[in-house]
XYZ file of N, CA, C and O in Angstrom:
744
model
N 14.937 18.649 18.304
C 14.636 18.777 17.031
C 13.268 18.274 16.802
O 12.131 18.972 16.055
N 12.928 17.676 17.783
C 11.418 16.992 17.636
C 10.481 17.807 19.049
O 10.179 16.795 19.596
N 10.608 18.838 19.120
C 10.078 19.768 20.275
C 8.625 19.611 20.512
O 7.907 19.481 21.599
N 8.114 18.886 19.322
C 6.614 18.921 19.544
C 6.421 17.540 20.212
O 5.112 17.125 20.622
N 7.028 16.935 20.576
C 6.900 15.338 21.445
C 8.047 15.365 22.325
O 9.211 15.166 22.385
N 7.293 15.069 23.734
C 7.819 15.123 24.722
C 7.748 13.216 25.081
O 7.082 12.690 24.773
N 8.814 12.851 25.835
C 9.043 11.593 26.109
C 7.721 11.238 27.079
O 7.271 10.432 26.751
N 7.543 12.227 27.904
C 6.187 11.741 29.024
C 5.237 11.655 27.641
O 4.239 10.950 28.372
N 4.816 12.333 27.022
C 3.578 12.374 26.439
C 3.716 11.149 25.637
O 2.591 10.694 25.189
N 4.948 10.834 24.740
C 4.926 9.524 24.007
C 4.499 8.214 24.971
O 3.704 7.297 24.628
N 5.146 8.476 26.159
C 5.049 7.193 26.843
C 3.612 7.264 27.375
O 2.863 6.060 27.196
N 2.833 8.172 27.608
C 1.467 8.455 27.954
C 0.437 7.683 26.666
O -0.387 7.151 27.059
N 0.721 8.159 25.495
C -0.131 8.052 24.415
C 0.431 6.224 24.258
O -0.653 5.737 23.816
N 1.482 5.858 24.347
C 1.919 4.297 24.147
C 1.116 3.491 25.157
O 0.372 2.469 24.657
N 0.971 3.798 26.571
C -0.038 3.287 27.611
C -1.180 3.211 27.115
O -1.883 2.343 27.280
N -1.819 4.305 26.535
C -3.427 4.601 26.391
C -3.608 3.558 24.982
O -4.828 3.098 25.266
N -2.956 3.337 24.452
C -2.850 2.625 23.136
C -2.428 1.146 23.171
O -2.563 0.449 22.247
N -1.954 1.070 24.336
C -1.357 -0.373 24.341
C -0.274 -0.758 23.393
O -0.372 -1.813 22.808
N 0.448 0.357 23.053
C 1.845 0.356 22.001
C 3.127 -0.304 22.719
O 3.376 0.436 23.861
N 3.278 -1.524 22.536
C 4.973 -2.031 23.191
C 5.970 -1.168 22.911
O 7.031 -0.769 23.710
N 6.176 -0.941 21.574
C 7.252 -0.155 21.297
C 6.966 0.908 20.083
O 6.414 0.682 19.251
N 7.601 1.891 20.059
C 7.707 2.955 19.307
C 9.060 3.187 18.722
O 9.740 3.692 19.286
N 9.275 3.807 17.308
C 10.555 4.309 17.013
C 9.871 5.367 16.050
O 9.307 5.264 15.035
N 10.414 6.743 16.225
C 10.077 8.020 15.345
C 11.298 8.446 14.575
O 12.239 8.627 15.487
N 11.360 8.694 13.157
C 12.348 9.164 12.704
C 12.241 10.600 12.408
O 11.276 10.683 11.526
N 13.239 11.194 12.399
C 12.939 12.673 12.217
C 13.703 12.773 10.883
O 14.950 12.766 10.638
N 13.301 13.159 9.400
C 14.202 13.439 8.380
C 13.889 14.738 7.922
O 12.817 15.471 7.975
N 15.022 15.160 7.099
C 15.099 16.616 6.472
C 16.007 16.420 5.291
O 16.642 15.390 5.084
N 15.748 17.512 4.299
C 16.614 17.665 3.300
C 16.143 16.787 1.962
O 14.831 16.155 2.180
N 16.625 17.322 0.999
C 16.565 16.426 -0.327
C 17.604 15.682 -0.941
O 18.668 16.693 -1.015
N 17.418 14.493 -1.265
C 16.744 13.654 -0.680
C 16.606 13.304 0.679
O 17.307 13.809 1.408
N 15.186 12.852 1.201
C 15.427 12.746 2.482
C 16.726 12.378 3.258
O 17.253 11.408 3.056
N 17.231 13.152 4.408
C 18.188 12.139 4.954
C 17.894 12.376 6.495
O 17.246 13.046 7.330
N 18.600 11.167 7.039
C 17.807 10.682 8.539
C 18.713 11.882 9.251
O 19.849 12.046 9.033
N 17.973 12.465 10.299
C 18.587 13.266 10.979
C 18.573 12.802 12.566
O 19.633 12.986 13.098
N 17.562 12.356 13.104
C 17.577 11.755 14.316
C 16.279 10.699 14.388
O 15.379 10.821 13.889
N 16.768 9.723 15.239
C 15.863 8.434 15.793
C 15.544 8.697 16.945
O 16.518 8.665 17.662
N 14.166 8.416 17.471
C 14.023 8.364 18.794
C 13.285 7.099 19.114
O 12.143 6.671 18.034
N 13.533 6.711 20.017
C 13.058 4.962 20.193
C 12.240 4.796 21.927
O 13.078 5.308 22.638
N 11.408 4.045 22.068
C 10.862 3.631 23.321
C 10.170 2.521 23.284
O 9.579 1.986 22.194
N 10.485 1.716 24.374
C 9.458 0.685 24.611
C 10.362 -0.621 24.083
O 11.641 -0.581 24.119
N 9.357 -1.627 23.979
C 10.314 -2.755 23.644
C 9.873 -3.496 22.287
O 8.797 -3.233 21.624
N 10.496 -4.052 21.540
C 10.453 -4.617 20.470
C 9.599 -6.147 20.345
O 9.036 -6.565 19.587
N 10.237 -6.665 21.401
C 9.697 -8.041 21.757
C 9.266 -7.998 22.871
O 10.441 -8.211 24.081
N 8.188 -8.078 23.665
C 7.848 -8.109 24.962
C 8.443 -9.393 25.767
O 8.810 -9.123 26.863
N 8.293 -10.543 25.037
C 8.641 -11.358 25.778
C 10.210 -11.842 26.229
O 10.348 -12.393 27.200
N 10.845 -11.023 25.214
C 12.306 -11.344 25.431
C 12.805 -10.064 25.940
O 13.890 -9.912 26.087
N 11.970 -9.081 26.047
C 12.425 -7.760 26.859
C 13.622 -7.226 25.973
O 14.409 -6.610 26.566
N 13.198 -7.124 24.756
C 14.228 -6.535 23.667
C 13.799 -5.259 23.354
O 12.636 -4.641 23.281
N 14.478 -4.192 23.905
C 14.254 -2.618 24.069
C 14.351 -2.197 22.480
O 15.276 -2.629 21.811
N 13.669 -1.333 22.303
C 13.798 -0.570 20.926
C 14.597 0.421 20.831
O 15.103 1.240 21.849
N 15.556 0.314 19.994
C 16.455 1.144 19.883
C 16.710 1.917 18.385
O 15.828 1.570 17.303
N 17.462 2.866 18.164
C 17.387 3.709 16.797
C 17.607 2.600 15.524
O 17.636 2.984 14.480
N 18.309 1.413 15.774
C 18.475 0.252 15.133
C 17.462 -0.842 14.769
O 17.567 -1.520 13.420
N 16.441 -0.454 15.495
C 15.212 -1.384 15.262
C 14.711 -1.145 14.552
O 14.173 -0.100 13.989
N 14.276 -2.064 13.646
C 13.131 -1.690 12.235
C 11.844 -2.372 12.312
O 12.119 -3.527 12.683
N 11.086 -1.694 12.067
C 9.428 -2.012 12.251
C 8.990 -2.339 10.422
O 9.541 -1.268 9.807
N 8.311 -3.177 10.188
C 7.749 -3.120 8.659
C 6.612 -2.104 8.511
O 6.148 -1.870 9.407
N 7.005 -1.681 7.676
C 6.014 -0.368 7.507
C 4.692 -0.803 6.784
O 3.397 -0.183 6.992
N 4.265 -1.843 6.337
C 3.320 -2.707 5.684
C 2.289 -1.474 5.300
O 2.224 -0.888 4.204
N 1.402 -1.476 5.902
C -0.072 -0.790 5.445
C 0.054 0.942 5.775
O -0.332 1.789 5.218
N 1.299 1.413 6.161
C 1.654 2.837 6.276
C 1.832 3.062 4.722
O 1.496 4.223 4.417
N 2.677 2.206 3.974
C 2.873 2.629 2.649
C 1.821 2.878 1.653
O 1.778 3.693 0.670
N 0.712 2.369 2.242
C -0.721 2.554 1.395
C -1.135 4.221 1.311
O -1.561 4.700 0.522
N -0.820 4.721 2.419
C -1.150 6.311 2.731
C -0.152 6.823 1.565
O -0.401 7.490 1.034
N 1.000 6.745 1.452
C 1.814 7.262 0.534
C 1.326 6.728 -1.031
O 1.212 7.999 -1.822
N 1.016 5.667 -1.136
C 0.659 5.343 -2.574
C -0.762 5.845 -2.854
O -0.786 6.393 -3.750
N -1.725 6.077 -1.768
C -2.934 6.735 -2.249
C -2.677 8.147 -2.632
O -3.188 8.812 -3.482
N -1.897 8.965 -1.668
C -1.411 10.595 -1.914
C -0.547 10.494 -3.585
O -1.094 11.245 -4.224
N 0.114 9.524 -3.668
C 0.817 9.756 -4.875
C -0.430 9.212 -6.202
O -0.262 9.980 -6.787
N -1.059 8.378 -5.788
C -2.309 8.022 -6.725
C -2.775 9.013 -7.417
O -3.316 9.177 -8.503
N -3.455 9.998 -6.223
C -4.232 10.667 -6.186
C -3.548 12.007 -7.065
O -4.114 12.509 -8.388
N -2.389 12.086 -6.910
C -1.736 13.373 -7.894
C -1.372 12.687 -9.012
O -1.608 13.309 -10.446
N -0.834 11.661 -9.057
C -0.575 11.002 -10.635
C -1.820 11.125 -11.307
O -1.673 11.590 -12.685
N -2.916 10.391 -10.815
C -4.055 10.498 -12.112
C -4.812 11.889 -12.264
O -4.928 12.339 -13.310
N -4.619 12.648 -11.153
C -4.961 14.282 -11.440
C -4.210 14.933 -12.511
O -4.741 15.428 -13.537
N -3.257 14.429 -12.386
C -2.047 15.196 -13.463
C -2.321 14.748 -14.684
O -2.161 15.429 -15.859
N -2.976 13.669 -14.715
C -3.407 13.045 -16.463
C -4.966 13.204 -16.779
O -5.402 12.960 -17.478
N -5.371 14.118 -15.891
C -6.769 14.317 -15.977
C -7.697 12.841 -15.737
O -8.817 12.799 -16.987
N -7.533 12.068 -15.037
C -8.172 10.938 -15.207
C -8.882 10.622 -13.779
O -8.177 10.762 -12.778
N -9.985 10.581 -13.829
C -10.961 10.683 -12.535
C -10.471 9.296 -11.983
O -10.495 8.136 -12.265
N -10.791 9.426 -10.533
C -10.731 8.317 -9.436
C -11.713 7.131 -9.497
O -11.868 5.958 -9.300
N -12.848 7.947 -10.754
C -14.040 6.902 -10.673
C -13.866 6.243 -11.966
O -14.678 5.618 -12.446
N -12.519 6.298 -12.671
C -12.463 5.615 -13.751
C -12.432 4.437 -13.732
O -11.772 3.523 -12.821
N -13.013 3.403 -14.779
C -12.976 1.756 -14.612
C -11.699 1.283 -14.683
O -10.873 1.960 -15.898
N -11.287 0.283 -14.100
C -9.823 0.100 -14.093
C -9.753 -0.796 -15.398
O -8.604 -0.604 -16.066
N -10.710 -1.654 -15.968
C -10.321 -2.493 -16.898
C -10.535 -1.564 -18.271
O -9.681 -1.867 -18.876
N -11.455 -0.277 -18.364
C -11.107 0.424 -19.379
C -10.232 0.979 -19.512
O -9.499 1.172 -20.758
N -9.365 1.380 -18.556
C -8.168 2.108 -18.568
C -7.036 1.262 -18.953
O -6.215 1.529 -20.008
N -6.730 0.194 -18.715
C -6.038 -0.973 -19.212
C -6.242 -1.525 -20.533
O -5.084 -1.429 -21.264
N -7.241 -1.331 -20.649
C -7.575 -1.387 -22.523
C -7.368 -0.517 -23.302
O -6.475 -0.613 -24.138
N -7.528 0.776 -22.895
C -7.215 2.123 -23.307
C -5.516 2.064 -23.751
O -4.808 2.669 -24.460
N -5.035 1.491 -22.491
C -3.511 1.947 -22.409
C -2.669 0.411 -23.008
O -1.727 0.406 -22.736
N -3.646 -0.363 -23.521
C -2.960 -1.467 -24.136
C -2.272 -2.406 -23.467
O -1.150 -2.975 -23.619
N -2.601 -2.562 -22.079
C -2.025 -3.426 -21.151
C -2.090 -4.857 -21.536
O -3.016 -5.297 -22.139
N -1.329 -5.595 -20.675
C -1.285 -7.044 -21.151
C -1.937 -7.842 -19.925
O -2.208 -9.000 -19.887
N -2.775 -6.952 -19.395
C -3.560 -7.723 -18.386
C -4.779 -7.015 -17.987
O -5.099 -6.202 -18.564
N -6.019 -7.886 -17.847
C -7.471 -7.568 -17.594
C -7.791 -8.109 -16.448
O -7.893 -9.171 -16.040
N -8.513 -7.525 -15.534
C -9.025 -7.867 -14.347
C -10.113 -8.789 -14.548
O -11.086 -8.332 -15.405
N -10.330 -9.945 -13.703
C -11.371 -11.088 -13.906
C -11.624 -11.039 -12.868
O -11.243 -11.296 -11.594
N -13.172 -11.665 -12.661
C -13.805 -11.998 -11.557
C -13.417 -13.629 -11.140
O -13.159 -14.547 -12.114
N -13.286 -13.724 -9.877
C -12.826 -15.270 -9.279
C -14.187 -16.012 -9.641
O -15.083 -15.772 -9.706
N -13.797 -17.408 -9.011
C -14.724 -18.361 -8.905
C -15.948 -17.686 -7.854
O -15.619 -17.324 -7.037
N -17.142 -17.829 -8.733
C -18.320 -17.746 -7.765
C -18.504 -16.374 -7.908
O -19.862 -15.598 -7.279
N -17.642 -15.472 -8.377
C -18.080 -13.829 -8.750
C -18.844 -13.858 -10.199
O -18.636 -14.491 -11.074
N -19.617 -12.695 -10.070
C -20.061 -12.308 -11.242
C -19.245 -11.581 -12.357
O -18.427 -11.032 -12.238
N -19.165 -12.581 -13.752
C -18.058 -11.843 -14.816
C -18.133 -10.357 -14.692
O -17.275 -9.900 -15.356
N -19.434 -9.963 -14.670
C -19.706 -8.319 -15.096
C -18.929 -7.639 -13.982
O -18.748 -6.454 -14.531
N -18.664 -8.166 -12.876
C -18.216 -7.373 -11.703
C -16.973 -6.664 -11.978
O -16.602 -5.266 -11.900
N -16.288 -7.357 -12.718
C -14.505 -7.094 -13.104
C -14.777 -5.464 -13.633
O -13.693 -4.948 -13.695
N -15.693 -5.302 -14.880
C -15.689 -3.919 -15.611
C -15.972 -3.125 -14.229
O -16.172 -1.793 -15.164
N -16.590 -3.223 -13.426
C -17.160 -2.326 -12.709
C -16.076 -1.689 -11.735
O -16.682 -0.835 -10.904
N -15.061 -2.189 -11.363
C -13.984 -1.635 -10.353
C -13.444 -0.643 -10.933
O -13.078 -0.207 -12.200
N -13.409 0.585 -10.103
C -12.590 1.735 -10.459
C -11.541 1.974 -9.818
O -11.335 1.185 -8.615
N -10.673 3.027 -9.749
C -9.651 3.391 -8.996
C -10.034 3.546 -7.552
O -9.080 3.110 -6.825
N -10.937 4.169 -7.420
C -11.144 4.536 -6.027
C -11.597 3.186 -4.976
O -11.172 3.295 -4.059
N -12.294 2.129 -5.922
C -12.469 0.729 -5.020
C -10.759 0.119 -4.767
O -10.835 -0.639 -3.766
N -9.699 0.317 -5.596
C -8.361 0.047 -5.225
C -8.139 0.600 -3.890
O -7.410 -0.143 -3.199
N -8.323 2.137 -3.986
C -7.719 2.769 -2.997
C -8.378 2.507 -1.473
O -7.684 2.603 -0.621
N -10.097 2.089 -1.539
C -10.422 2.236 -0.250
C -11.001 0.564 -0.018
O -11.954 0.367 0.954
N -10.296 -0.391 -0.579
C -10.483 -1.969 -0.037
C -11.933 -2.497 -0.136
O -11.926 -2.902 0.541
N -12.402 -1.826 -1.514
C -13.755 -2.522 -1.518
C -13.632 -3.104 -2.781
O -14.983 -3.196 -3.444
N -12.557 -3.616 -3.368
C -12.925 -4.630 -4.607
C -12.251 -5.966 -4.504
O -12.639 -6.711 -4.865
N -10.947 -5.699 -4.134
C -10.084 -6.932 -4.588
C -9.908 -7.670 -3.246
O -10.245 -7.394 -1.985
N -9.176 -8.791 -3.301
C -8.606 -9.617 -2.222
C -6.924 -9.619 -2.022
O -6.519 -8.696 -2.317
N -6.422 -10.725 -1.398
C -5.067 -10.987 -1.002
C -4.898 -9.932 -0.048
O -4.434 -9.003 -0.422
N -5.178 -10.066 1.506
C -5.190 -9.218 2.522
C -3.493 -9.198 2.565
O -3.068 -8.140 2.541
N -2.701 -10.303 2.668
C -1.393 -10.159 2.825
C -0.447 -10.436 1.665
O -0.362 -11.000 0.705
N 0.467 -9.232 1.587
C 1.240 -9.489 0.162
C 2.866 -9.391 0.733
O 3.354 -8.560 1.450
N 3.231 -10.376 0.376
C 4.861 -10.499 0.695
C 5.823 -9.540 0.297
O 5.693 -9.016 -0.863
N 6.683 -9.182 0.844
C 7.395 -7.930 0.337
C 8.767 -8.606 -0.220
O 9.219 -9.725 -0.177
N 9.232 -7.902 -1.015
C 10.420 -8.574 -1.964
C 11.455 -7.194 -1.773
O 11.220 -5.984 -1.389
N 12.764 -7.719 -2.020
C 13.916 -6.383 -1.791
C 13.987 -5.708 -2.932
O 13.844 -6.377 -4.055
N 14.462 -4.372 -2.946
C 14.473 -3.899 -4.136
C 15.365 -4.388 -5.190
O 16.315 -4.924 -4.954
N 14.812 -4.434 -6.378
C 15.696 -5.047 -7.399
C 15.062 -6.372 -7.271
O 16.044 -7.191 -8.628
N 14.508 -7.145 -6.806
C 14.382 -8.206 -6.525
C 12.990 -8.904 -6.657
O 12.343 -10.037 -6.624
N 12.048 -7.918 -7.257
C 10.646 -8.035 -7.203
C 10.254 -8.411 -8.104
O 10.409 -7.723 -9.049
N 9.471 -9.329 -8.699
C 8.624 -9.759 -9.933
C 8.243 -8.785 -10.330
O 8.023 -7.759 -9.857
N 8.052 -8.701 -11.898
C 7.195 -7.561 -12.435
C 6.011 -7.511 -11.774
O 5.227 -8.319 -11.552
N 5.107 -6.410 -11.903
C 3.932 -6.035 -11.352
C 3.081 -6.720 -12.221
O 2.289 -7.661 -11.525
N 3.241 -7.150 -13.306
C 2.636 -7.856 -14.659
C 2.442 -9.495 -13.880
O 1.264 -10.157 -13.768
N 3.641 -10.049 -13.389
C 3.704 -11.024 -12.897
C 2.907 -11.249 -11.790
O 2.138 -12.326 -11.486
N 2.838 -10.112 -10.733
C 2.171 -10.251 -9.629
C 0.745 -10.487 -9.851
O 0.168 -11.000 -9.169
N 0.208 -9.598 -10.836
C -1.272 -9.694 -11.018
C -2.096 -10.912 -11.400
O -2.717 -11.092 -11.427
N -0.730 -11.331 -12.501
C -1.019 -12.544 -13.226
C -0.834 -13.973 -12.364
O -1.326 -14.925 -12.566
N -0.122 -13.613 -11.336
C -0.202 -14.669 -10.613
C 0.903 -15.864 -11.044
O 0.979 -16.906 -10.535
N 1.963 -14.945 -11.626
C 3.272 -15.926 -12.102
C 4.099 -16.277 -10.984
O 4.176 -15.491 -9.755
N 5.146 -17.007 -10.873
C 6.274 -17.289 -9.984
C 5.616 -17.744 -8.876
O 6.173 -17.285 -7.732
N 4.583 -18.622 -8.731
C 4.026 -18.753 -7.404
C 3.310 -17.902 -6.435
O 2.692 -18.110 -5.597
N 3.083 -16.715 -7.289
C 2.550 -15.220 -6.606
C 0.778 -16.000 -6.491
O 0.138 -16.246 -7.541
N -0.012 -15.513 -5.443
C -1.257 -15.625 -5.764
C -2.062 -14.672 -7.283
O -1.564 -13.301 -7.120
N -3.054 -15.095 -7.891
C -3.473 -14.298 -8.888
C -4.459 -13.204 -8.254
O -5.265 -13.582 -7.292
N -4.452 -12.042 -8.717
C -5.561 -11.053 -8.482
C -6.639 -11.200 -8.975
O -6.388 -11.323 -10.257
N -7.700 -11.382 -8.184
C -9.120 -11.512 -8.661
C -9.909 -10.834 -7.904
O -9.834 -10.401 -6.690
N -11.142 -10.774 -8.786
C -12.472 -10.005 -7.760
C -13.219 -10.970 -7.571
O -13.443 -11.967 -8.191
N -13.710 -11.040 -6.011
C -14.349 -12.200 -5.479
C -15.897 -11.727 -5.118
O -16.624 -12.514 -4.591
N -16.241 -10.483 -4.706
C -17.355 -9.785 -4.574
C -17.659 -8.414 -5.245
O -16.782 -8.069 -5.930
N -18.688 -7.980 -5.391
C -19.377 -6.652 -5.956
C -18.517 -5.529 -5.449
O -18.383 -5.368 -4.303
N -17.791 -4.904 -6.416
C -16.858 -3.832 -5.823
C -17.666 -2.734 -5.286
O -18.949 -2.419 -5.683
N -16.972 -1.878 -4.423
C -17.843 -0.653 -3.989
C -18.705 -1.124 -2.605
O -19.326 0.158 -2.069
N -19.124 -2.181 -2.455
C -19.713 -2.825 -0.971
C -19.444 -3.160 0.147
O -19.806 -2.830 1.014
N -18.424 -3.984 0.168
C -18.169 -4.417 1.359
C -16.378 -4.052 1.566
O -15.676 -4.301 0.550
N -15.945 -3.333 2.636
C -14.750 -3.085 2.704
C -14.101 -4.735 3.375
O -14.410 -5.351 4.182
N -12.946 -4.920 2.899
C -11.946 -6.011 3.017
C -10.511 -5.837 2.694
O -10.386 -5.259 1.556
N -9.707 -5.806 3.655
C -8.384 -5.237 3.298
C -7.542 -5.654 2.393
O -8.017 -7.059 2.103
N -7.063 -5.044 1.103
C -6.995 -5.726 0.048
C -5.519 -5.198 -0.522
O -5.347 -4.055 -1.199
N -4.355 -5.994 -0.104
C -3.125 -5.731 -0.674
C -2.991 -6.042 -2.103
O -2.527 -5.136 -3.127
N -4.046 -7.155 -2.881
C -4.388 -7.273 -4.281
C -4.511 -5.891 -4.812
O -4.371 -5.700 -5.785
N -5.370 -5.009 -4.459
C -5.957 -3.999 -4.807
C -4.575 -3.006 -5.195
O -4.403 -2.077 -5.749
N -3.791 -2.739 -4.053
C -2.464 -1.981 -4.636
C -1.745 -2.560 -5.497
O -0.798 -1.593 -6.288
N -1.502 -3.850 -5.410
C -0.730 -4.197 -6.581
C -0.988 -4.050 -7.888
O -0.701 -3.373 -8.956
N -2.557 -4.150 -7.883
C -3.097 -3.723 -9.075
C -3.219 -2.013 -9.740
O -2.758 -1.752 -10.738
N -3.138 -1.293 -8.526
C -3.035 -0.040 -8.715
C -1.683 0.186 -9.105
O -1.405 1.295 -9.940
N -0.563 -0.185 -8.575
C 0.477 -0.319 -8.981
C 0.778 -0.729 -10.557
O 1.378 0.021 -11.410
N 0.531 -1.797 -10.697
C 0.234 -1.932 -12.354
C -0.600 -1.073 -13.141
O 0.080 -0.645 -14.295
N -1.442 -0.463 -12.683
C -2.404 0.254 -13.485
C -1.270 1.817 -13.660
O -1.067 2.285 -14.779
N -0.723 2.368 -12.723
C 0.185 3.404 -12.780
C 1.297 3.063 -13.802
O 1.968 3.841 -14.559
N 1.926 2.047 -13.692
C 3.103 1.706 -14.370
C 2.348 1.560 -15.898
O 3.154 2.101 -16.778
N 1.440 1.029 -16.234
C 0.760 1.164 -17.553
C 0.511 2.589 -18.190
O 0.880 2.846 -19.278
N 0.031 3.231 -17.127
C -0.392 4.768 -17.620
C 0.983 5.613 -17.705
O 0.593 6.340 -18.443
N 1.766 5.482 -16.874
C 2.968 6.090 -17.033
C 3.755 5.531 -17.959
O 4.893 6.639 -17.973
N 3.984 4.421 -18.207
C 4.881 3.926 -19.059
C 6.073 3.486 -18.439
O 7.145 3.337 -19.489
N 6.220 3.304 -17.381
C 7.443 2.494 -16.948
C 7.491 2.233 -15.579
O 6.352 2.443 -14.912
N 8.204 1.356 -15.048
C 8.406 0.729 -13.796
C 8.416 1.780 -12.565
O 8.986 2.507 -12.564
N 7.564 1.575 -11.485
C 7.621 2.384 -10.239
C 8.732 2.143 -9.472
O 9.659 3.006 -9.054
N 9.127 0.919 -9.374
C 10.340 0.272 -8.673
C 11.565 1.052 -9.657
O 12.491 1.685 -8.773
């Protein structure tokens, strides 16, 4: 089914890229149904644990590609430009949260953040965002406000100037989509 990938080609690419283990799943149907999983290499080199079809890798940043594609379509369907200011949209949709600049940041910067800045990692901080099981995640509002022990989402630098991985930008993006769309993404 995955005739475009040969084991020889995959192993060659893994060696070139210094990837220890890889799992590729072929899915088809609606909703997506698992068809086949192909596995190569090791999930733990030190312990020589081989990757199997049951090995699970954390998707982490790969989900940001999906979130970006979804966001582009979501905002385009609503005639909202990706250059739209986040705080202005939050105000217009009567959100319970407003982005603020953090300590040492210019208070005016928060009003300069646009949707594109959330997508391209040039506005917010919080590089690592812990995951939550489906149904057990705090509300997105609690996440952006920093409730329940979560770090508060804040702006620490002038938006659009410097790339710095920003999980916080994607939490705020999710909150914005929920506010504009009128319900939870989860």
